[in-house]
Amino acid sequence: SAVSGVNVEGCAALTETKAIVVADAETQQVTTGKVEVNLYVANLVNGLKEVQILFYDNATNTWSVIVPTKVDFATKQLSFTKSNT
């Protein structure tokens, strides 16, 4: 499996892999600290259970599962908070 350390059996991808880099809007310098990320997911449809985010951390070279802090089926957006190192 391309994903190690996380059980993804029975899961289905709703979107393609996305790279997320958090940068200061003015300086374009990569920032660190806790950030809230909002994602639009076109296939986020009402009735899905246990929506989770499969996250790869480049700093630690590990996969993890993140539970979104917000799932909005009407706008097809989900949010999560992650420490950016």
Short mmCIF file of C-alpha atoms in Angstrom, two decimals:
data_model
loop_
_atom_site.label_atom_id
_atom_site.label_comp_id
_atom_site.label_asym_id
_atom_site.label_seq_id
_atom_site.Cartn_x
_atom_site.Cartn_y
_atom_site.Cartn_z
CA SER A 1 0.00 0.00 0.00
CA ALA A 2 1.15 3.55 -0.72
CA VAL A 3 -0.14 4.54 2.71
CA SER A 4 1.72 3.03 5.64
CA GLY A 5 0.88 3.23 9.33
CA VAL A 6 -2.80 4.06 8.80
CA ASN A 7 -5.67 1.64 8.17
CA VAL A 8 -7.60 2.89 5.14
CA GLU A 9 -9.50 -0.33 4.49
CA GLY A 10 -13.10 0.42 3.52
CA CYS A 11 -12.32 4.08 2.82
CA ALA A 12 -12.91 5.86 -0.47
CA ALA A 13 -11.11 8.94 -1.75
CA LEU A 14 -13.40 11.90 -2.42
CA THR A 15 -10.76 14.01 -4.15
CA GLU A 16 -7.22 13.94 -5.47
CA THR A 17 -4.17 14.56 -3.30
CA LYS A 18 -3.58 18.22 -2.49
CA ALA A 19 -0.37 19.87 -1.32
CA ILE A 20 -0.94 22.54 1.30
CA VAL A 21 1.68 25.15 2.10
CA VAL A 22 0.81 27.96 4.50
CA ALA A 23 2.49 31.26 3.68
CA ASP A 24 2.18 34.85 4.80
CA ALA A 25 0.05 36.72 2.25
CA GLU A 26 2.34 39.75 2.18
CA THR A 27 5.81 38.22 2.35
CA GLN A 28 5.08 34.80 0.83
CA GLN A 29 7.27 33.28 3.56
CA VAL A 30 6.20 29.86 4.83
CA THR A 31 4.65 30.26 8.27
CA THR A 32 4.68 27.97 11.27
CA GLY A 33 2.21 27.38 14.06
CA LYS A 34 -1.38 26.25 14.26
CA VAL A 35 -3.46 26.94 11.15
CA GLU A 36 -7.06 26.32 10.14
CA VAL A 37 -7.44 24.85 6.68
CA ASN A 38 -10.66 24.98 4.65
CA LEU A 39 -11.06 22.66 1.68
CA TYR A 40 -13.68 22.46 -1.05
CA VAL A 41 -14.47 18.82 -1.89
CA ALA A 42 -16.79 18.47 -4.89
CA ASN A 43 -17.75 14.89 -3.97
CA LEU A 44 -18.71 15.74 -0.38
CA VAL A 45 -22.33 14.65 -0.45
CA ASN A 46 -24.91 14.48 2.31
CA GLY A 47 -25.18 11.07 3.91
CA LEU A 48 -21.48 10.25 4.07
CA LYS A 49 -20.41 8.91 7.43
CA GLU A 50 -17.11 9.41 9.23
CA VAL A 51 -15.58 11.96 6.87
CA GLN A 52 -11.84 12.04 7.59
CA ILE A 53 -8.73 13.54 6.04
CA LEU A 54 -5.74 11.42 5.17
CA PHE A 55 -2.75 13.65 5.87
CA TYR A 56 0.91 13.18 4.96
CA ASP A 57 3.36 15.14 7.09
CA ASN A 58 6.50 15.97 5.10
CA ALA A 59 8.38 16.90 8.28
CA THR A 60 7.93 13.44 9.83
CA ASN A 61 7.35 11.37 6.67
CA THR A 62 4.24 9.82 8.21
CA TRP A 63 0.57 9.46 7.34
CA SER A 64 -2.19 10.26 9.85
CA VAL A 65 -5.95 10.57 9.88
CA ILE A 66 -7.47 13.92 10.85
CA VAL A 67 -11.09 14.33 11.90
CA PRO A 68 -12.44 17.59 10.45
CA THR A 69 -13.54 20.29 12.88
CA LYS A 70 -16.37 21.17 10.47
CA VAL A 71 -18.11 19.36 7.61
CA ASP A 72 -20.59 21.41 5.57
CA PHE A 73 -22.39 19.26 3.02
CA ALA A 74 -24.35 22.23 1.62
CA THR A 75 -21.21 24.14 0.61
CA LYS A 76 -19.09 20.98 0.12
CA GLN A 77 -16.43 22.35 2.45
CA LEU A 78 -14.60 20.87 5.37
CA SER A 79 -12.23 22.43 7.87
CA PHE A 80 -9.44 21.15 10.05
CA THR A 81 -6.73 22.57 12.28
CA LYS A 82 -3.12 21.45 11.93
CA SER A 83 0.18 22.55 13.36
CA ASN A 84 2.45 23.70 10.56
CA THR A 85 6.10 22.97 11.34
#
